[in-house]
Amino acid sequence: MQILHIALLPDWEYAVAAGAYRISTIGRTIDDEGFIHASTAEQVQGTASRYYAGRAEPLVVLVLDTDRLEEAGVPVRFDEVAPGVRFPHLYAEVPVDLVDDVRPASFDADGALRY
């Protein structure tokens, strides 16, 4: 299954240099949160609007495959964050070679995330 993670471009660039991505959400690492936040394709617009709209930093969307992550030892769980609402969370850092695609992202005039 494909899942997505919205990242600030500087955080992704740092991960490439370090070899692994460790940012959970804006300003917080996996060490702070215990996991890395992700979204399904159906959830990513809401996540983007809620947490990333209006930010000045350039964004990218990391495209990940849950099977590849699990096979490489990165546990993925769909945790219930509200009654009946489950979001994917990654319970280990993500080696950059497990990221299937990195797509530049921005908001259009209507406020939708384009990637």
PDB file of C-alpha atoms in Angstrom:
ATOM      1  CA  MET A   1       0.000   0.000   0.000  1.00  0.00           C
ATOM      2  CA  GLN A   2       1.244   3.489  -0.811  1.00  0.00           C
ATOM      3  CA  ILE A   3       1.381   6.083   1.963  1.00  0.00           C
ATOM      4  CA  LEU A   4       2.589   9.675   1.945  1.00  0.00           C
ATOM      5  CA  HIS A   5       4.547  11.942   4.252  1.00  0.00           C
ATOM      6  CA  ILE A   6       4.674  15.718   3.782  1.00  0.00           C
ATOM      7  CA  ALA A   7       8.121  17.091   4.542  1.00  0.00           C
ATOM      8  CA  LEU A   8       9.816  20.441   4.603  1.00  0.00           C
ATOM      9  CA  LEU A   9      12.431  20.413   1.847  1.00  0.00           C
ATOM     10  CA  PRO A  10      15.310  21.301   4.223  1.00  0.00           C
ATOM     11  CA  ASP A  11      14.391  18.323   6.437  1.00  0.00           C
ATOM     12  CA  TRP A  12      14.452  16.003   3.413  1.00  0.00           C
ATOM     13  CA  GLU A  13      17.790  17.422   2.242  1.00  0.00           C
ATOM     14  CA  TYR A  14      19.253  16.805   5.699  1.00  0.00           C
ATOM     15  CA  ALA A  15      17.926  13.221   5.604  1.00  0.00           C
ATOM     16  CA  VAL A  16      19.571  12.592   2.237  1.00  0.00           C
ATOM     17  CA  ALA A  17      22.907  13.728   3.662  1.00  0.00           C
ATOM     18  CA  ALA A  18      22.410  11.633   6.822  1.00  0.00           C
ATOM     19  CA  GLY A  19      21.032   8.553   5.041  1.00  0.00           C
ATOM     20  CA  ALA A  20      17.750   8.358   6.964  1.00  0.00           C
ATOM     21  CA  TYR A  21      14.631  10.443   7.501  1.00  0.00           C
ATOM     22  CA  ARG A  22      13.777  11.059  11.177  1.00  0.00           C
ATOM     23  CA  ILE A  23      11.223  13.901  11.194  1.00  0.00           C
ATOM     24  CA  SER A  24       7.843  13.018  12.659  1.00  0.00           C
ATOM     25  CA  THR A  25       6.104  16.311  11.976  1.00  0.00           C
ATOM     26  CA  ILE A  26       7.072  19.977  11.819  1.00  0.00           C
ATOM     27  CA  GLY A  27       9.780  20.621  14.381  1.00  0.00           C
ATOM     28  CA  ARG A  28       9.574  17.164  15.975  1.00  0.00           C
ATOM     29  CA  THR A  29      11.623  14.041  15.403  1.00  0.00           C
ATOM     30  CA  ILE A  30      10.795  10.372  15.808  1.00  0.00           C
ATOM     31  CA  ASP A  31      12.619  10.602  19.147  1.00  0.00           C
ATOM     32  CA  ASP A  32      10.150  13.278  20.284  1.00  0.00           C
ATOM     33  CA  GLU A  33       6.953  11.604  19.002  1.00  0.00           C
ATOM     34  CA  GLY A  34       7.809   7.897  18.975  1.00  0.00           C
ATOM     35  CA  PHE A  35       6.812   7.558  15.317  1.00  0.00           C
ATOM     36  CA  ILE A  36       6.720   9.373  11.970  1.00  0.00           C
ATOM     37  CA  HIS A  37       3.332  10.668  10.847  1.00  0.00           C
ATOM     38  CA  ALA A  38       2.050   9.664   7.418  1.00  0.00           C
ATOM     39  CA  SER A  39      -1.200   9.811   5.457  1.00  0.00           C
ATOM     40  CA  THR A  40      -3.027   7.814   2.871  1.00  0.00           C
ATOM     41  CA  ALA A  41      -3.775   9.476  -0.467  1.00  0.00           C
ATOM     42  CA  GLU A  42      -7.286  10.207   0.818  1.00  0.00           C
ATOM     43  CA  GLN A  43      -5.948  11.833   3.998  1.00  0.00           C
ATOM     44  CA  VAL A  44      -3.049  13.892   2.655  1.00  0.00           C
ATOM     45  CA  GLN A  45      -5.100  16.945   1.626  1.00  0.00           C
ATOM     46  CA  GLY A  46      -6.535  17.313   5.113  1.00  0.00           C
ATOM     47  CA  THR A  47      -3.124  16.893   6.688  1.00  0.00           C
ATOM     48  CA  ALA A  48      -1.632  19.457   4.327  1.00  0.00           C
ATOM     49  CA  SER A  49      -4.361  22.007   4.967  1.00  0.00           C
ATOM     50  CA  ARG A  50      -4.277  21.539   8.725  1.00  0.00           C
ATOM     51  CA  TYR A  51      -0.519  21.635   9.294  1.00  0.00           C
ATOM     52  CA  TYR A  52       1.297  23.011   6.239  1.00  0.00           C
ATOM     53  CA  ALA A  53      -0.871  25.709   4.645  1.00  0.00           C
ATOM     54  CA  GLY A  54       0.729  29.119   4.834  1.00  0.00           C
ATOM     55  CA  ARG A  55       4.242  27.868   5.579  1.00  0.00           C
ATOM     56  CA  ALA A  56       7.020  29.669   3.738  1.00  0.00           C
ATOM     57  CA  GLU A  57       9.364  26.672   3.432  1.00  0.00           C
ATOM     58  CA  PRO A  58       9.225  24.585   0.257  1.00  0.00           C
ATOM     59  CA  LEU A  59       7.483  21.221   0.667  1.00  0.00           C
ATOM     60  CA  VAL A  60       7.946  17.745  -0.740  1.00  0.00           C
ATOM     61  CA  VAL A  61       5.769  14.669  -0.506  1.00  0.00           C
ATOM     62  CA  LEU A  62       7.593  11.431   0.247  1.00  0.00           C
ATOM     63  CA  VAL A  63       5.968   8.400  -1.369  1.00  0.00           C
ATOM     64  CA  LEU A  64       6.413   5.183   0.610  1.00  0.00           C
ATOM     65  CA  ASP A  65       5.328   1.582   0.181  1.00  0.00           C
ATOM     66  CA  THR A  66       4.200  -0.140   3.373  1.00  0.00           C
ATOM     67  CA  ASP A  67       5.341  -3.584   2.180  1.00  0.00           C
ATOM     68  CA  ARG A  68       8.871  -2.351   1.399  1.00  0.00           C
ATOM     69  CA  LEU A  69       9.049  -0.549   4.728  1.00  0.00           C
ATOM     70  CA  GLU A  70       7.931  -3.608   6.697  1.00  0.00           C
ATOM     71  CA  GLU A  71      10.323  -5.900   4.804  1.00  0.00           C
ATOM     72  CA  ALA A  72      13.185  -3.545   5.686  1.00  0.00           C
ATOM     73  CA  GLY A  73      12.276  -3.492   9.371  1.00  0.00           C
ATOM     74  CA  VAL A  74      10.319  -0.224   9.517  1.00  0.00           C
ATOM     75  CA  PRO A  75       7.082  -1.095  11.337  1.00  0.00           C
ATOM     76  CA  VAL A  76       3.961   0.614   9.982  1.00  0.00           C
ATOM     77  CA  ARG A  77       0.784   0.719  12.047  1.00  0.00           C
ATOM     78  CA  PHE A  78      -2.560   2.305  11.276  1.00  0.00           C
ATOM     79  CA  ASP A  79      -3.324   3.866  14.623  1.00  0.00           C
ATOM     80  CA  GLU A  80      -6.742   5.157  15.593  1.00  0.00           C
ATOM     81  CA  VAL A  81      -6.387   8.918  16.183  1.00  0.00           C
ATOM     82  CA  ALA A  82     -10.111   9.546  16.609  1.00  0.00           C
ATOM     83  CA  PRO A  83     -13.068   7.159  16.711  1.00  0.00           C
ATOM     84  CA  GLY A  84     -13.013   5.314  13.395  1.00  0.00           C
ATOM     85  CA  VAL A  85     -10.131   7.382  11.992  1.00  0.00           C
ATOM     86  CA  ARG A  86      -6.808   5.621  11.408  1.00  0.00           C
ATOM     87  CA  PHE A  87      -3.586   7.178  10.182  1.00  0.00           C
ATOM     88  CA  PRO A  88      -0.391   5.350   9.207  1.00  0.00           C
ATOM     89  CA  HIS A  89       2.527   5.808  11.589  1.00  0.00           C
ATOM     90  CA  LEU A  90       6.088   4.595  10.984  1.00  0.00           C
ATOM     91  CA  TYR A  91       7.805   3.283  14.102  1.00  0.00           C
ATOM     92  CA  ALA A  92      11.416   3.630  12.941  1.00  0.00           C
ATOM     93  CA  GLU A  93      13.498   6.058  10.946  1.00  0.00           C
ATOM     94  CA  VAL A  94      13.205   5.646   7.177  1.00  0.00           C
ATOM     95  CA  PRO A  95      16.373   4.929   5.212  1.00  0.00           C
ATOM     96  CA  VAL A  96      16.298   7.301   2.237  1.00  0.00           C
ATOM     97  CA  ASP A  97      16.610   4.414  -0.228  1.00  0.00           C
ATOM     98  CA  LEU A  98      13.170   3.203   0.917  1.00  0.00           C
ATOM     99  CA  VAL A  99      11.507   6.391  -0.313  1.00  0.00           C
ATOM    100  CA  ASP A 100       9.953   5.497  -3.672  1.00  0.00           C
ATOM    101  CA  ASP A 101       9.494   9.066  -4.877  1.00  0.00           C
ATOM    102  CA  VAL A 102      10.040  12.623  -3.703  1.00  0.00           C
ATOM    103  CA  ARG A 103       7.569  15.044  -5.259  1.00  0.00           C
ATOM    104  CA  PRO A 104       7.769  18.822  -4.999  1.00  0.00           C
ATOM    105  CA  ALA A 105       4.553  20.082  -3.428  1.00  0.00           C
ATOM    106  CA  SER A 106       2.756  23.390  -3.151  1.00  0.00           C
ATOM    107  CA  PHE A 107      -0.701  24.784  -2.593  1.00  0.00           C
ATOM    108  CA  ASP A 108      -2.728  26.016  -5.542  1.00  0.00           C
ATOM    109  CA  ALA A 109      -4.925  29.127  -5.534  1.00  0.00           C
ATOM    110  CA  ASP A 110      -7.817  27.087  -4.110  1.00  0.00           C
ATOM    111  CA  GLY A 111      -5.719  25.788  -1.211  1.00  0.00           C
ATOM    112  CA  ALA A 112      -5.312  22.233  -2.528  1.00  0.00           C
ATOM    113  CA  LEU A 113      -1.957  20.513  -2.208  1.00  0.00           C
ATOM    114  CA  ARG A 114      -0.451  19.705  -5.602  1.00  0.00           C
ATOM    115  CA  TYR A 115       2.319  17.131  -5.817  1.00  0.00           C
TER     116      TYR A 115
END
